[in-house]
């Protein structure tokens, strides 16, 4: 790992790979800032990972700080790294099923239980038939409704359901081998972006089923959003994808 001195202590940047869900490696990027009075004072910790949601990274940070309190007044960074390597999967499972009220999402709405909505953008599908079947199965298993939408080169997944199930879907989408690469070898989805994750409002209409649909024009796609009371969502996130 790298470390470099600062006037107010030392900062460590550490990257660790942890064997996680479905035998997938999760790369954790940890930053420990050790104040001058460390270890009498807890370190500041920040957590980032491309494989985890922002809420899950917050959960990992909170759990690390809980552990750090148990080691107050003694060197702890090494122990904290060993602990998260052994316990990451439990933290993630808990994060997927328990609503973390400390985390607010991009919408700025209050968090909590209730129906949530997720809009994802996929760059491509090489093994389209298999990929579509996988998405349909996940939506069915997690009782999610919505649409898998194709319009030209644009691929969108719009989901509605319990917040914990939405989060579980995101874990599956990021950690499972859902497609094939250019050589035909199974691979994970690395070109997905979360456009929006928010609580369903009263003005939004609930989808009753999950359907796969293809649209020949942008107008057709826009009408799908308008019918669901999601005109603002469409205008904010979809047109930029055409540029």
mmCIF file of C-alpha atoms in Angstrom:
data_model
loop_
_atom_site.group_PDB
_atom_site.id
_atom_site.type_symbol
_atom_site.label_atom_id
_atom_site.label_comp_id
_atom_site.label_asym_id
_atom_site.label_seq_id
_atom_site.Cartn_x
_atom_site.Cartn_y
_atom_site.Cartn_z
ATOM 1 C CA UNK A 1 0.000 0.000 0.000
ATOM 2 C CA UNK A 2 0.970 3.630 -0.358
ATOM 3 C CA UNK A 3 1.291 6.104 2.437
ATOM 4 C CA UNK A 4 2.306 9.705 2.519
ATOM 5 C CA UNK A 5 2.733 12.141 5.428
ATOM 6 C CA UNK A 6 0.507 15.164 5.918
ATOM 7 C CA UNK A 7 0.681 18.004 8.403
ATOM 8 C CA UNK A 8 -2.273 16.504 10.278
ATOM 9 C CA UNK A 9 -1.177 12.879 10.345
ATOM 10 C CA UNK A 10 -0.743 10.120 7.786
ATOM 11 C CA UNK A 11 -3.046 8.860 5.040
ATOM 12 C CA UNK A 12 -2.943 5.245 3.835
ATOM 13 C CA UNK A 13 -4.468 4.228 0.502
ATOM 14 C CA UNK A 14 -5.021 0.478 0.421
ATOM 15 C CA UNK A 15 -6.591 -1.746 -2.251
ATOM 16 C CA UNK A 16 -7.686 -5.253 -1.288
ATOM 17 C CA UNK A 17 -9.430 -7.931 -3.295
ATOM 18 C CA UNK A 18 -12.097 -9.906 -1.416
ATOM 19 C CA UNK A 19 -13.742 -13.152 -2.586
ATOM 20 C CA UNK A 20 -17.413 -12.296 -2.545
ATOM 21 C CA UNK A 21 -20.874 -13.281 -3.754
ATOM 22 C CA UNK A 22 -20.980 -15.942 -6.465
ATOM 23 C CA UNK A 23 -17.203 -16.406 -6.150
ATOM 24 C CA UNK A 24 -16.645 -12.920 -7.508
ATOM 25 C CA UNK A 25 -13.714 -10.761 -6.485
ATOM 26 C CA UNK A 26 -14.667 -7.379 -5.046
ATOM 27 C CA UNK A 27 -11.943 -4.731 -5.180
ATOM 28 C CA UNK A 28 -12.188 -2.491 -2.123
ATOM 29 C CA UNK A 29 -10.399 0.866 -2.185
ATOM 30 C CA UNK A 30 -9.848 1.930 1.424
ATOM 31 C CA UNK A 31 -8.448 5.221 2.649
ATOM 32 C CA UNK A 32 -7.373 5.549 6.293
ATOM 33 C CA UNK A 33 -6.453 8.982 7.619
ATOM 34 C CA UNK A 34 -4.561 8.565 10.886
ATOM 35 C CA UNK A 35 -4.659 11.752 12.984
ATOM 36 C CA UNK A 36 -1.592 12.878 14.957
ATOM 37 C CA UNK A 37 -3.023 11.401 18.183
ATOM 38 C CA UNK A 38 -3.800 7.989 16.593
ATOM 39 C CA UNK A 39 -4.440 5.377 17.985
ATOM 40 C CA UNK A 40 -5.933 7.327 20.893
ATOM 41 C CA UNK A 41 -8.287 8.861 18.294
ATOM 42 C CA UNK A 42 -10.174 6.847 15.670
ATOM 43 C CA UNK A 43 -8.957 7.108 12.069
ATOM 44 C CA UNK A 44 -11.111 8.639 9.342
ATOM 45 C CA UNK A 45 -12.088 5.927 6.855
ATOM 46 C CA UNK A 46 -13.421 6.156 3.330
ATOM 47 C CA UNK A 47 -14.561 3.183 1.216
ATOM 48 C CA UNK A 48 -14.996 2.915 -2.553
ATOM 49 C CA UNK A 49 -15.660 -0.022 -4.868
ATOM 50 C CA UNK A 50 -16.852 -0.319 -8.464
ATOM 51 C CA UNK A 51 -18.661 -3.561 -7.563
ATOM 52 C CA UNK A 52 -20.684 -2.124 -4.650
ATOM 53 C CA UNK A 53 -23.420 0.490 -4.470
ATOM 54 C CA UNK A 54 -22.831 3.756 -2.655
ATOM 55 C CA UNK A 55 -25.092 2.571 0.179
ATOM 56 C CA UNK A 56 -23.056 -0.637 0.563
ATOM 57 C CA UNK A 57 -19.790 1.342 0.705
ATOM 58 C CA UNK A 58 -21.342 3.442 3.486
ATOM 59 C CA UNK A 59 -22.312 0.250 5.334
ATOM 60 C CA UNK A 60 -18.762 -1.117 5.040
ATOM 61 C CA UNK A 61 -17.383 2.170 6.413
ATOM 62 C CA UNK A 62 -19.821 2.142 9.343
ATOM 63 C CA UNK A 63 -18.922 -1.461 10.233
ATOM 64 C CA UNK A 64 -15.195 -0.664 10.062
ATOM 65 C CA UNK A 65 -15.671 2.290 12.419
ATOM 66 C CA UNK A 66 -17.621 0.039 14.813
ATOM 67 C CA UNK A 67 -14.681 -2.370 14.830
ATOM 68 C CA UNK A 68 -12.188 0.481 15.208
ATOM 69 C CA UNK A 69 -13.844 1.524 18.498
ATOM 70 C CA UNK A 70 -12.998 -1.912 19.895
ATOM 71 C CA UNK A 71 -9.287 -1.291 19.168
ATOM 72 C CA UNK A 72 -9.052 2.266 20.513
ATOM 73 C CA UNK A 73 -5.578 3.083 21.922
ATOM 74 C CA UNK A 74 -3.900 0.257 19.976
ATOM 75 C CA UNK A 75 -2.740 0.057 16.324
ATOM 76 C CA UNK A 76 -5.758 -1.150 14.350
ATOM 77 C CA UNK A 77 -5.436 -0.684 10.568
ATOM 78 C CA UNK A 78 -4.094 -4.201 9.958
ATOM 79 C CA UNK A 79 -6.804 -5.744 12.164
ATOM 80 C CA UNK A 80 -9.528 -3.750 10.363
ATOM 81 C CA UNK A 81 -8.308 -4.960 6.954
ATOM 82 C CA UNK A 82 -8.296 -8.581 8.121
ATOM 83 C CA UNK A 83 -11.776 -8.135 9.621
ATOM 84 C CA UNK A 84 -13.384 -6.732 6.445
ATOM 85 C CA UNK A 85 -11.755 -9.458 4.314
ATOM 86 C CA UNK A 86 -13.480 -12.057 6.496
ATOM 87 C CA UNK A 87 -16.813 -10.277 6.976
ATOM 88 C CA UNK A 88 -17.506 -8.365 3.745
ATOM 89 C CA UNK A 89 -20.072 -10.865 2.447
ATOM 90 C CA UNK A 90 -22.095 -10.609 5.652
ATOM 91 C CA UNK A 91 -22.036 -6.800 5.538
ATOM 92 C CA UNK A 92 -23.226 -6.854 1.910
ATOM 93 C CA UNK A 93 -26.007 -9.372 2.584
ATOM 94 C CA UNK A 94 -27.214 -7.266 5.491
ATOM 95 C CA UNK A 95 -26.997 -4.131 3.338
ATOM 96 C CA UNK A 96 -29.123 -5.752 0.622
ATOM 97 C CA UNK A 97 -31.963 -6.623 2.991
ATOM 98 C CA UNK A 98 -31.904 -3.843 5.589
ATOM 99 C CA UNK A 99 -32.825 -0.281 4.691
ATOM 100 C CA UNK A 100 -30.043 2.050 5.727
ATOM 101 C CA UNK A 101 -31.793 5.243 6.752
ATOM 102 C CA UNK A 102 -28.529 7.184 6.887
ATOM 103 C CA UNK A 103 -28.094 6.929 3.126
ATOM 104 C CA UNK A 104 -29.936 9.315 0.828
ATOM 105 C CA UNK A 105 -29.913 8.583 -2.869
ATOM 106 C CA UNK A 106 -29.547 10.850 -5.860
ATOM 107 C CA UNK A 107 -33.186 11.908 -5.767
ATOM 108 C CA UNK A 108 -32.764 13.596 -2.403
ATOM 109 C CA UNK A 109 -35.998 12.016 -1.201
ATOM 110 C CA UNK A 110 -36.291 10.568 2.273
ATOM 111 C CA UNK A 111 -35.248 6.949 2.452
ATOM 112 C CA UNK A 112 -37.155 4.114 3.993
ATOM 113 C CA UNK A 113 -39.324 1.205 3.022
ATOM 114 C CA UNK A 114 -41.833 1.400 0.212
ATOM 115 C CA UNK A 115 -41.646 1.045 -3.541
ATOM 116 C CA UNK A 116 -38.461 2.146 -5.267
ATOM 117 C CA UNK A 117 -37.545 2.639 -8.894
ATOM 118 C CA UNK A 118 -34.280 1.968 -10.710
ATOM 119 C CA UNK A 119 -33.247 3.055 -14.219
ATOM 120 C CA UNK A 120 -30.186 1.358 -15.706
ATOM 121 C CA UNK A 121 -28.384 1.890 -19.010
ATOM 122 C CA UNK A 122 -26.511 -0.996 -20.668
ATOM 123 C CA UNK A 123 -23.928 -0.359 -23.365
ATOM 124 C CA UNK A 124 -24.544 -3.582 -25.305
ATOM 125 C CA UNK A 125 -25.674 -7.213 -25.183
ATOM 126 C CA UNK A 126 -23.619 -9.673 -27.198
ATOM 127 C CA UNK A 127 -25.521 -12.790 -26.063
ATOM 128 C CA UNK A 128 -28.876 -11.022 -26.215
ATOM 129 C CA UNK A 129 -31.261 -14.006 -25.872
ATOM 130 C CA UNK A 130 -29.459 -15.404 -22.812
ATOM 131 C CA UNK A 131 -29.038 -11.951 -21.268
ATOM 132 C CA UNK A 132 -32.753 -11.134 -21.671
ATOM 133 C CA UNK A 133 -33.782 -14.463 -20.091
ATOM 134 C CA UNK A 134 -31.461 -13.791 -17.139
ATOM 135 C CA UNK A 135 -32.933 -10.314 -16.542
ATOM 136 C CA UNK A 136 -36.474 -11.714 -16.782
ATOM 137 C CA UNK A 137 -35.638 -14.433 -14.239
ATOM 138 C CA UNK A 138 -34.096 -11.975 -11.774
ATOM 139 C CA UNK A 139 -37.093 -9.637 -12.072
ATOM 140 C CA UNK A 140 -39.456 -12.556 -11.490
ATOM 141 C CA UNK A 141 -37.482 -13.978 -8.546
ATOM 142 C CA UNK A 142 -37.262 -10.561 -6.853
ATOM 143 C CA UNK A 143 -40.902 -9.622 -7.630
ATOM 144 C CA UNK A 144 -39.832 -6.572 -9.642
ATOM 145 C CA UNK A 145 -41.990 -5.038 -12.382
ATOM 146 C CA UNK A 146 -41.023 -2.700 -15.219
ATOM 147 C CA UNK A 147 -39.483 -2.830 -18.672
ATOM 148 C CA UNK A 148 -36.373 -3.987 -20.510
ATOM 149 C CA UNK A 149 -36.355 -1.485 -23.385
ATOM 150 C CA UNK A 150 -34.505 -1.553 -26.706
ATOM 151 C CA UNK A 151 -34.489 1.467 -29.028
ATOM 152 C CA UNK A 152 -31.763 1.459 -31.672
ATOM 153 C CA UNK A 153 -28.513 1.053 -29.738
ATOM 154 C CA UNK A 154 -30.077 2.225 -26.479
ATOM 155 C CA UNK A 155 -30.758 -0.479 -23.862
ATOM 156 C CA UNK A 156 -32.584 0.541 -20.672
ATOM 157 C CA UNK A 157 -33.839 -1.449 -17.690
ATOM 158 C CA UNK A 158 -36.571 0.231 -15.639
ATOM 159 C CA UNK A 159 -37.512 -1.589 -12.435
ATOM 160 C CA UNK A 160 -39.993 -1.020 -9.622
ATOM 161 C CA UNK A 161 -40.255 -2.953 -6.353
ATOM 162 C CA UNK A 162 -39.193 -3.203 -2.716
ATOM 163 C CA UNK A 163 -36.022 -1.272 -2.056
ATOM 164 C CA UNK A 164 -34.203 -4.323 -0.667
ATOM 165 C CA UNK A 165 -35.069 -6.288 -3.828
ATOM 166 C CA UNK A 166 -33.891 -3.417 -6.044
ATOM 167 C CA UNK A 167 -30.545 -3.500 -4.227
ATOM 168 C CA UNK A 168 -30.351 -7.287 -4.558
ATOM 169 C CA UNK A 169 -30.945 -6.921 -8.311
ATOM 170 C CA UNK A 170 -28.054 -4.443 -8.547
ATOM 171 C CA UNK A 171 -25.731 -6.922 -6.815
ATOM 172 C CA UNK A 172 -26.734 -9.667 -9.270
ATOM 173 C CA UNK A 173 -26.331 -7.366 -12.270
ATOM 174 C CA UNK A 174 -22.827 -6.327 -11.184
ATOM 175 C CA UNK A 175 -21.454 -9.661 -9.975
ATOM 176 C CA UNK A 176 -22.937 -12.320 -12.295
ATOM 177 C CA UNK A 177 -21.572 -13.460 -15.654
ATOM 178 C CA UNK A 178 -24.499 -12.266 -17.759
ATOM 179 C CA UNK A 179 -22.930 -11.764 -21.184
ATOM 180 C CA UNK A 180 -20.025 -12.922 -23.358
ATOM 181 C CA UNK A 181 -16.972 -10.950 -24.448
ATOM 182 C CA UNK A 182 -15.703 -10.557 -28.021
ATOM 183 C CA UNK A 183 -14.130 -14.026 -27.877
ATOM 184 C CA UNK A 184 -17.382 -15.651 -26.712
ATOM 185 C CA UNK A 185 -16.203 -16.180 -23.124
ATOM 186 C CA UNK A 186 -18.714 -15.534 -20.306
ATOM 187 C CA UNK A 187 -18.193 -12.163 -18.662
ATOM 188 C CA UNK A 188 -19.691 -9.787 -16.101
ATOM 189 C CA UNK A 189 -21.501 -6.567 -16.990
ATOM 190 C CA UNK A 190 -18.846 -3.857 -16.914
ATOM 191 C CA UNK A 191 -20.591 -1.222 -19.057
ATOM 192 C CA UNK A 192 -23.675 -0.565 -16.931
ATOM 193 C CA UNK A 193 -24.566 2.798 -15.443
ATOM 194 C CA UNK A 194 -27.196 3.590 -12.816
ATOM 195 C CA UNK A 195 -29.055 6.592 -14.225
ATOM 196 C CA UNK A 196 -31.528 6.945 -11.372
ATOM 197 C CA UNK A 197 -32.474 5.243 -8.094
ATOM 198 C CA UNK A 198 -35.373 6.871 -6.296
ATOM 199 C CA UNK A 199 -38.540 6.276 -4.315
ATOM 200 C CA UNK A 200 -41.722 5.923 -6.374
ATOM 201 C CA UNK A 201 -43.910 9.006 -5.931
ATOM 202 C CA UNK A 202 -47.702 9.190 -5.966
ATOM 203 C CA UNK A 203 -47.629 10.720 -9.474
ATOM 204 C CA UNK A 204 -45.822 7.675 -10.833
ATOM 205 C CA UNK A 205 -47.897 4.778 -12.108
ATOM 206 C CA UNK A 206 -46.950 1.271 -11.012
ATOM 207 C CA UNK A 207 -46.040 -1.285 -13.640
ATOM 208 C CA UNK A 208 -48.062 -4.458 -13.065
ATOM 209 C CA UNK A 209 -45.711 -6.781 -14.968
ATOM 210 C CA UNK A 210 -42.150 -6.980 -16.272
ATOM 211 C CA UNK A 211 -42.002 -6.872 -20.085
ATOM 212 C CA UNK A 212 -39.297 -6.833 -22.758
ATOM 213 C CA UNK A 213 -40.154 -4.278 -25.455
ATOM 214 C CA UNK A 214 -38.529 -2.905 -28.602
ATOM 215 C CA UNK A 215 -39.264 0.601 -29.901
ATOM 216 C CA UNK A 216 -38.599 1.767 -33.444
ATOM 217 C CA UNK A 217 -38.554 5.504 -32.638
ATOM 218 C CA UNK A 218 -37.649 7.784 -29.748
ATOM 219 C CA UNK A 219 -41.261 8.988 -29.668
ATOM 220 C CA UNK A 220 -42.481 5.452 -28.942
ATOM 221 C CA UNK A 221 -39.995 5.141 -26.099
ATOM 222 C CA UNK A 222 -41.016 8.543 -24.738
ATOM 223 C CA UNK A 223 -44.690 7.540 -24.724
ATOM 224 C CA UNK A 224 -43.837 4.477 -22.599
ATOM 225 C CA UNK A 225 -42.339 6.789 -19.986
ATOM 226 C CA UNK A 226 -45.192 9.307 -20.259
ATOM 227 C CA UNK A 227 -47.815 6.581 -19.742
ATOM 228 C CA UNK A 228 -46.075 5.675 -16.485
ATOM 229 C CA UNK A 229 -45.985 9.313 -15.342
ATOM 230 C CA UNK A 230 -42.215 9.426 -15.859
ATOM 231 C CA UNK A 231 -41.887 12.252 -18.384
ATOM 232 C CA UNK A 232 -39.292 14.078 -16.249
ATOM 233 C CA UNK A 233 -37.239 10.919 -15.835
ATOM 234 C CA UNK A 234 -37.212 10.441 -19.616
ATOM 235 C CA UNK A 235 -36.251 14.029 -20.481
ATOM 236 C CA UNK A 236 -33.485 14.124 -17.878
ATOM 237 C CA UNK A 237 -31.739 10.826 -18.630
ATOM 238 C CA UNK A 238 -32.638 9.449 -22.087
ATOM 239 C CA UNK A 239 -31.874 12.244 -24.641
ATOM 240 C CA UNK A 240 -28.233 12.577 -23.401
ATOM 241 C CA UNK A 241 -27.693 8.913 -24.343
ATOM 242 C CA UNK A 242 -28.237 9.813 -28.017
ATOM 243 C CA UNK A 243 -25.313 12.260 -28.077
#
